[in-house]
Each structure stands twice: as C-alpha cells, then as structure tokens.
Amino acid sequence: MYLANRAWPDLADYVADESLAVVPLGSTEQHGPHLPEGTDHMIAEALAREATERTGFLCTPPIPIGVSSHHRQFHGTMWVDAPVFRDYVESLSRNLTYHGIDRIVYVNAHGGNVAHLREVGRRLHEDGTAYAVEWMWDESIPDLIEEVFETPGPHGGPKETAMIMHIANELVHEDRLEEARDGGVVFDYDDERVHGATTFYDAIENSPNGVFGDQTDAMPEVGERLFEAATDQLVALLEWLDEQPLEDLLPEPHVEPRPDPDR
C-alpha cells in the first residue's frame, strides 16, 4: 500500500489492523558517468514498493536526499548535514507513530545513511516510541553478489549498475561503462588504510570519477536476480517483524534492584 496514492479513510482502515510502515531512503549524488544521480533512492523505492505490494504493508514516499557530502566535488550531488538528516528522519518517524505505527523498516540504499538511521532507531527504541531498523539491500544478499560479480565495488559498481538496468534501463549510459571502469578504481577502496587508519574523507580522493568496481560486468538479467533476491529478503523481514509482540521489541527493564529515583 503506497501512502501517497491513498485517501485518508483507506489509511484509517490500514492502521485499524496493522502497525508497520516501510520508509525508503537513498541519496541524490554522483554515481559515475554512467548512472543517474538518483540511483540510490530509485533502488530503495523500487524495493520498498515491490515488497509492500506483495505483503500489503504501508510504504511512505521516499526520502531522496541523504548524507552525501563525501561526493560533493562532483556536479549535482545534493546532501544535508548529518544532524539535520537524523532529526528529519526521527521527526517523520514520530509522525508515523502518531498515526498508530509502532514498527518501521528503513529501506536504505545509501551507505552514508546507515549510521544515522541506526542512531534514529536507537532514539525511538530507547524511549519506547517505536521499533525501527535499517535495512540495506546489498547486505541482505552478500553471497549472490559475490557469486555474480568479481569486483562489485562499494559505489557505482556493477551491482548498482545492474539494479538500475533492471529498474530503469533507459537511464543507464551503457556506452560509458568502460569509461566508468577505466576512469575509476576497480578494487575496493575500503582496503586502503595507512597503518590501520582511514585517512580519506571524500570519494574523489580514491577514485577520479567517483566510482569503484568493473561496471562492464553489469547486465539487466543479473539486476533482475539481485532485485528479486533482495525483495524476498525484505518481504521475510517485514513478515517477521509484523509477527513480533510489541513488548518483545521494546527495551528490557533495568536489572534488579532498580535505582531509587527519590534517593
């Protein structure tokens, strides 16, 4: 059920029986010379919409701009500061709880959002408002990604390229795949450390065109496999979360003896 397409009485019927919402999030940032800037939020929304169509759960409109300042040197990259992003997502989530939602899945497709979504989930969990978890599509199917790609790359690589080929192939510049590979970095830059320290902050410090991996390995058919496998994982997560008693999701009480607030 896509919230933006429904009239309010339909939503009243939903919260009378259900209390789970899915929030897709991504970014609007450079993804190399071959992919659209909306790659991340397009992937997140497509997966969220498909999983909620299959299960009947509520899907909100996407949050298309995230924490992306590490791509700021490239044209068109948009971002908000991390505290602003956290506060915005938290406010949106508390808005959902006002309407009867008590469990939320953040369907995320941008690595820069992960830590901040975890922090929002912690805040909501700590005060007992709701149970909210971050879900990253590629982390749900690591074995498949390792099977189909030799160098998937952490950003703008063949895994994201294949997904967009499946979701919106008309937006992929297939004539630039070799340019993306040859102008970027094939290996995973996360392996590049100095005496154990991470010494870089921006993508451009490691890749001249901002992308990693061998984009020429991407194919629409592989993207379809990734999409279906990730959707299956998301559906399973939603169904599992829906089955959990709320009391099992909220914080555990303080161990005995409890502190005396009057002392």
Short mmCIF file of C-alpha atoms in Angstrom, two decimals:
data_model
loop_
_atom_site.label_atom_id
_atom_site.label_comp_id
_atom_site.label_asym_id
_atom_site.label_seq_id
_atom_site.Cartn_x
_atom_site.Cartn_y
_atom_site.Cartn_z
CA MET A 1 0.00 0.00 0.00
CA TYR A 2 1.59 3.26 -1.14
CA LEU A 3 0.61 6.02 1.29
CA ALA A 4 0.75 8.89 -1.21
CA ASN A 5 -1.76 7.20 -3.51
CA ARG A 6 -4.39 6.53 -0.84
CA ALA A 7 -7.20 8.61 0.60
CA TRP A 8 -7.23 9.06 4.34
CA PRO A 9 -10.17 6.68 5.05
CA ASP A 10 -8.17 3.89 3.38
CA LEU A 11 -5.28 4.62 5.71
CA ALA A 12 -7.63 4.55 8.68
CA ASP A 13 -8.62 1.04 7.68
CA TYR A 14 -4.93 0.07 7.50
CA VAL A 15 -3.93 1.26 10.96
CA ALA A 16 -7.02 -0.39 12.42
CA ASP A 17 -5.36 -3.73 11.64
CA GLU A 18 -1.66 -3.06 11.04
CA SER A 19 1.10 -1.04 12.68
CA LEU A 20 4.10 -1.46 10.35
CA ALA A 21 5.45 1.11 7.89
CA VAL A 22 8.26 0.99 5.35
CA VAL A 23 10.27 4.16 4.64
CA PRO A 24 12.55 4.10 1.55
CA LEU A 25 15.65 6.27 1.74
CA GLY A 26 18.61 6.92 -0.51
CA SER A 27 20.54 9.82 -1.91
CA THR A 28 20.86 12.15 -4.87
CA GLU A 29 24.55 12.07 -5.67
CA GLN A 30 27.05 11.25 -8.37
CA HIS A 31 27.20 7.61 -9.42
CA GLY A 32 29.83 7.96 -12.10
CA PRO A 33 29.46 8.90 -15.76
CA HIS A 34 27.03 6.05 -16.47
CA LEU A 35 24.33 6.12 -13.77
CA PRO A 36 21.71 8.70 -12.74
CA GLU A 37 22.21 10.75 -9.61
CA GLY A 38 19.02 9.27 -8.19
CA THR A 39 20.39 5.71 -8.27
CA ASP A 40 20.17 5.10 -4.53
CA HIS A 41 16.71 6.45 -3.85
CA MET A 42 15.38 4.80 -7.03
CA ILE A 43 16.64 1.40 -5.86
CA ALA A 44 15.27 1.91 -2.35
CA GLU A 45 11.84 2.98 -3.55
CA ALA A 46 11.57 0.16 -6.11
CA LEU A 47 12.38 -2.47 -3.50
CA ALA A 48 10.09 -0.92 -0.88
CA ARG A 49 7.20 -0.60 -3.32
CA GLU A 50 7.59 -4.18 -4.55
CA ALA A 51 7.86 -5.69 -1.07
CA THR A 52 4.84 -3.76 0.22
CA GLU A 53 2.81 -4.67 -2.85
CA ARG A 54 3.47 -8.31 -2.08
CA THR A 55 2.71 -8.04 1.63
CA GLY A 56 0.12 -5.27 1.86
CA PHE A 57 2.16 -3.23 4.34
CA LEU A 58 2.34 0.57 4.21
CA CYS A 59 5.04 2.30 2.16
CA THR A 60 5.73 6.03 2.54
CA PRO A 61 7.12 8.31 -0.17
CA PRO A 62 10.91 8.14 -0.37
CA ILE A 63 13.44 10.42 1.27
CA PRO A 64 15.64 11.16 -1.77
CA ILE A 65 18.46 13.21 -0.23
CA GLY A 66 20.77 11.87 2.45
CA VAL A 67 24.21 12.26 3.98
CA SER A 68 26.36 12.61 0.86
CA SER A 69 28.87 15.41 1.35
CA HIS A 70 31.70 12.95 0.59
CA HIS A 71 30.61 13.18 -3.06
CA ARG A 72 30.32 16.97 -3.09
CA GLN A 73 33.12 17.61 -5.61
CA PHE A 74 31.01 16.09 -8.40
CA HIS A 75 28.30 18.07 -10.22
CA GLY A 76 24.74 17.69 -8.98
CA THR A 77 25.44 15.93 -5.70
CA MET A 78 22.97 17.01 -3.04
CA TRP A 79 23.20 16.43 0.69
CA VAL A 80 22.04 17.52 4.11
CA ASP A 81 24.22 17.67 7.19
CA ALA A 82 24.11 14.54 9.33
CA PRO A 83 22.32 16.11 12.35
CA VAL A 84 19.67 17.57 10.04
CA PHE A 85 19.14 14.18 8.39
CA ARG A 86 18.82 12.40 11.73
CA ASP A 87 16.38 14.94 13.10
CA TYR A 88 14.29 14.89 9.93
CA VAL A 89 14.01 11.09 9.85
CA GLU A 90 13.24 11.00 13.56
CA SER A 91 10.52 13.64 13.20
CA LEU A 92 9.00 11.77 10.26
CA SER A 93 9.09 8.53 12.23
CA ARG A 94 7.39 10.10 15.25
CA ASN A 95 4.77 11.45 12.86
CA LEU A 96 4.07 7.88 11.77
CA THR A 97 3.72 6.75 15.39
CA TYR A 98 1.13 9.49 15.94
CA HIS A 99 -0.99 7.68 13.33
CA GLY A 100 -0.63 4.28 15.02
CA ILE A 101 2.62 2.90 13.58
CA ASP A 102 4.87 1.22 16.13
CA ARG A 103 7.40 -0.58 13.91
CA ILE A 104 9.33 0.90 10.99
CA VAL A 105 11.75 -0.51 8.42
CA TYR A 106 14.06 1.99 6.77
CA VAL A 107 14.72 0.55 3.31
CA ASN A 108 18.07 2.15 2.64
CA ALA A 109 20.27 2.13 -0.46
CA HIS A 110 22.98 4.61 0.56
CA GLY A 111 25.89 3.67 2.77
CA GLY A 112 26.28 7.21 4.09
CA ASN A 113 22.88 6.95 5.78
CA VAL A 114 23.50 3.74 7.72
CA ALA A 115 25.00 5.02 10.98
CA HIS A 116 22.49 7.86 11.18
CA LEU A 117 19.48 5.60 10.65
CA ARG A 118 20.80 3.32 13.37
CA GLU A 119 21.01 6.33 15.68
CA VAL A 120 17.41 7.31 14.91
CA GLY A 121 16.29 3.76 15.58
CA ARG A 122 18.15 3.81 18.89
CA ARG A 123 16.42 7.04 19.95
CA LEU A 124 12.96 5.69 19.15
CA HIS A 125 13.72 2.39 20.86
CA GLU A 126 15.23 3.98 23.95
CA ASP A 127 12.12 5.97 24.81
CA GLY A 128 9.77 3.14 23.83
CA THR A 129 8.13 5.07 20.99
CA ALA A 130 8.67 2.51 18.24
CA TYR A 131 10.92 -0.23 16.94
CA ALA A 132 12.77 0.97 13.83
CA VAL A 133 15.50 -0.87 11.92
CA GLU A 134 17.71 -0.03 8.96
CA TRP A 135 17.83 -2.49 6.04
CA MET A 136 20.43 -2.26 3.27
CA TRP A 137 19.59 -4.21 0.14
CA ASP A 138 23.08 -5.41 -0.82
CA GLU A 139 23.85 -6.53 2.72
CA SER A 140 20.85 -8.86 2.57
CA ILE A 141 22.25 -10.89 -0.37
CA PRO A 142 26.07 -10.92 0.01
CA ASP A 143 26.52 -14.48 -1.29
CA LEU A 144 24.64 -13.75 -4.51
CA ILE A 145 26.60 -10.55 -5.12
CA GLU A 146 29.86 -12.42 -4.58
CA GLU A 147 28.67 -15.13 -6.98
CA VAL A 148 27.76 -12.85 -9.89
CA PHE A 149 30.48 -10.17 -9.64
CA GLU A 150 34.23 -10.44 -9.26
CA THR A 151 34.57 -6.77 -8.24
CA PRO A 152 31.15 -5.42 -7.23
CA GLY A 153 32.54 -2.14 -5.87
CA PRO A 154 31.08 -0.20 -2.94
CA HIS A 155 29.73 2.67 -5.07
CA GLY A 156 28.58 2.98 -8.68
CA GLY A 157 29.85 -0.51 -9.40
CA PRO A 158 28.24 -3.37 -11.30
CA LYS A 159 25.77 -4.26 -8.54
CA GLU A 160 24.14 -0.80 -8.61
CA THR A 161 24.53 -0.61 -12.38
CA ALA A 162 22.75 -3.93 -12.85
CA MET A 163 19.95 -2.89 -10.49
CA ILE A 164 19.30 0.33 -12.41
CA MET A 165 19.47 -1.61 -15.69
CA HIS A 166 16.59 -3.67 -14.31
CA ILE A 167 14.64 -0.81 -12.74
CA ALA A 168 15.18 2.00 -15.29
CA ASN A 169 17.44 0.81 -18.09
CA GLU A 170 16.75 3.91 -20.15
CA LEU A 171 18.70 5.99 -17.61
CA VAL A 172 21.90 3.92 -17.90
CA HIS A 173 24.58 5.19 -20.30
CA GLU A 174 25.72 1.79 -21.49
CA ASP A 175 28.19 3.40 -23.88
CA ARG A 176 30.07 4.76 -20.84
CA LEU A 177 30.57 1.52 -18.88
CA GLU A 178 34.17 1.12 -19.95
CA GLU A 179 34.78 4.81 -19.23
CA ALA A 180 33.37 4.31 -15.74
CA ARG A 181 35.62 1.31 -15.10
CA ASP A 182 38.78 2.79 -16.61
CA GLY A 183 38.31 6.23 -15.03
CA GLY A 184 37.54 4.89 -11.59
CA VAL A 185 39.00 2.22 -9.33
CA VAL A 186 38.29 -1.47 -9.73
CA PHE A 187 39.36 -2.64 -6.26
CA ASP A 188 37.51 -1.94 -3.02
CA TYR A 189 38.96 1.26 -1.55
CA ASP A 190 37.96 0.13 1.95
CA ASP A 191 41.13 -1.99 1.85
CA GLU A 192 43.27 1.12 1.54
CA ARG A 193 44.41 2.10 5.02
CA VAL A 194 47.54 3.71 6.45
CA HIS A 195 48.80 1.75 9.46
CA GLY A 196 45.19 0.84 10.23
CA ALA A 197 43.86 4.38 9.93
CA THR A 198 41.25 5.60 7.48
CA THR A 199 42.93 8.66 6.03
CA PHE A 200 40.41 9.76 3.41
CA TYR A 201 37.09 11.56 3.62
CA ASP A 202 35.86 12.10 0.05
CA ALA A 203 35.26 9.63 -2.77
CA ILE A 204 37.34 11.68 -5.18
CA GLU A 205 40.43 11.07 -3.04
CA ASN A 206 40.28 7.40 -4.07
CA SER A 207 38.58 7.45 -7.46
CA PRO A 208 38.94 10.21 -10.09
CA ASN A 209 35.38 9.70 -11.37
CA GLY A 210 33.93 8.65 -8.02
CA VAL A 211 33.05 5.02 -8.74
CA PHE A 212 34.51 1.60 -7.97
CA GLY A 213 34.32 -1.87 -9.48
CA ASP A 214 34.02 -3.24 -13.01
CA GLN A 215 30.81 -1.78 -14.41
CA THR A 216 31.11 -3.82 -17.62
CA ASP A 217 30.05 -6.90 -15.62
CA ALA A 218 26.54 -5.45 -15.20
CA MET A 219 23.59 -6.87 -17.13
CA PRO A 220 19.82 -6.36 -16.79
CA GLU A 221 19.30 -10.08 -16.23
CA VAL A 222 21.69 -10.02 -13.29
CA GLY A 223 19.94 -6.92 -11.97
CA GLU A 224 16.66 -8.80 -12.03
CA ARG A 225 18.20 -11.63 -10.00
CA LEU A 226 19.52 -9.16 -7.45
CA PHE A 227 16.20 -7.33 -7.27
CA GLU A 228 14.15 -10.49 -6.76
CA ALA A 229 16.53 -11.92 -4.16
CA ALA A 230 16.68 -8.66 -2.19
CA THR A 231 12.90 -8.29 -2.35
CA ASP A 232 12.49 -11.80 -0.96
CA GLN A 233 14.74 -10.88 1.95
CA LEU A 234 12.82 -7.67 2.62
CA VAL A 235 9.48 -9.47 2.50
CA ALA A 236 10.78 -12.01 5.00
CA LEU A 237 11.96 -9.21 7.30
CA LEU A 238 8.60 -7.42 7.15
CA GLU A 239 6.67 -10.59 7.87
CA TRP A 240 8.98 -11.47 10.75
CA LEU A 241 8.71 -8.00 12.27
CA ASP A 242 4.93 -7.98 11.93
CA GLU A 243 4.71 -11.22 13.91
CA GLN A 244 6.73 -9.99 16.89
CA PRO A 245 4.81 -8.95 20.02
CA LEU A 246 5.49 -5.28 20.66
CA GLU A 247 6.63 -5.94 24.22
CA ASP A 248 9.42 -8.15 22.83
CA LEU A 249 10.66 -5.29 20.66
CA LEU A 250 10.78 -2.59 23.34
CA PRO A 251 13.71 -2.08 25.74
CA GLU A 252 14.32 -4.52 28.56
CA PRO A 253 13.74 -3.14 32.09
CA HIS A 254 16.63 -2.23 34.36
CA VAL A 255 18.01 -5.19 36.27
CA GLU A 256 17.00 -5.57 39.92
CA PRO A 257 17.43 -3.82 42.23
CA ARG A 258 16.28 -0.80 40.32
CA PRO A 259 17.69 2.66 41.14
CA ASP A 260 15.58 4.64 43.57
CA PRO A 261 14.66 7.91 41.83
CA ASP A 262 13.90 9.59 45.18
CA ARG A 263 17.26 8.81 46.72
#
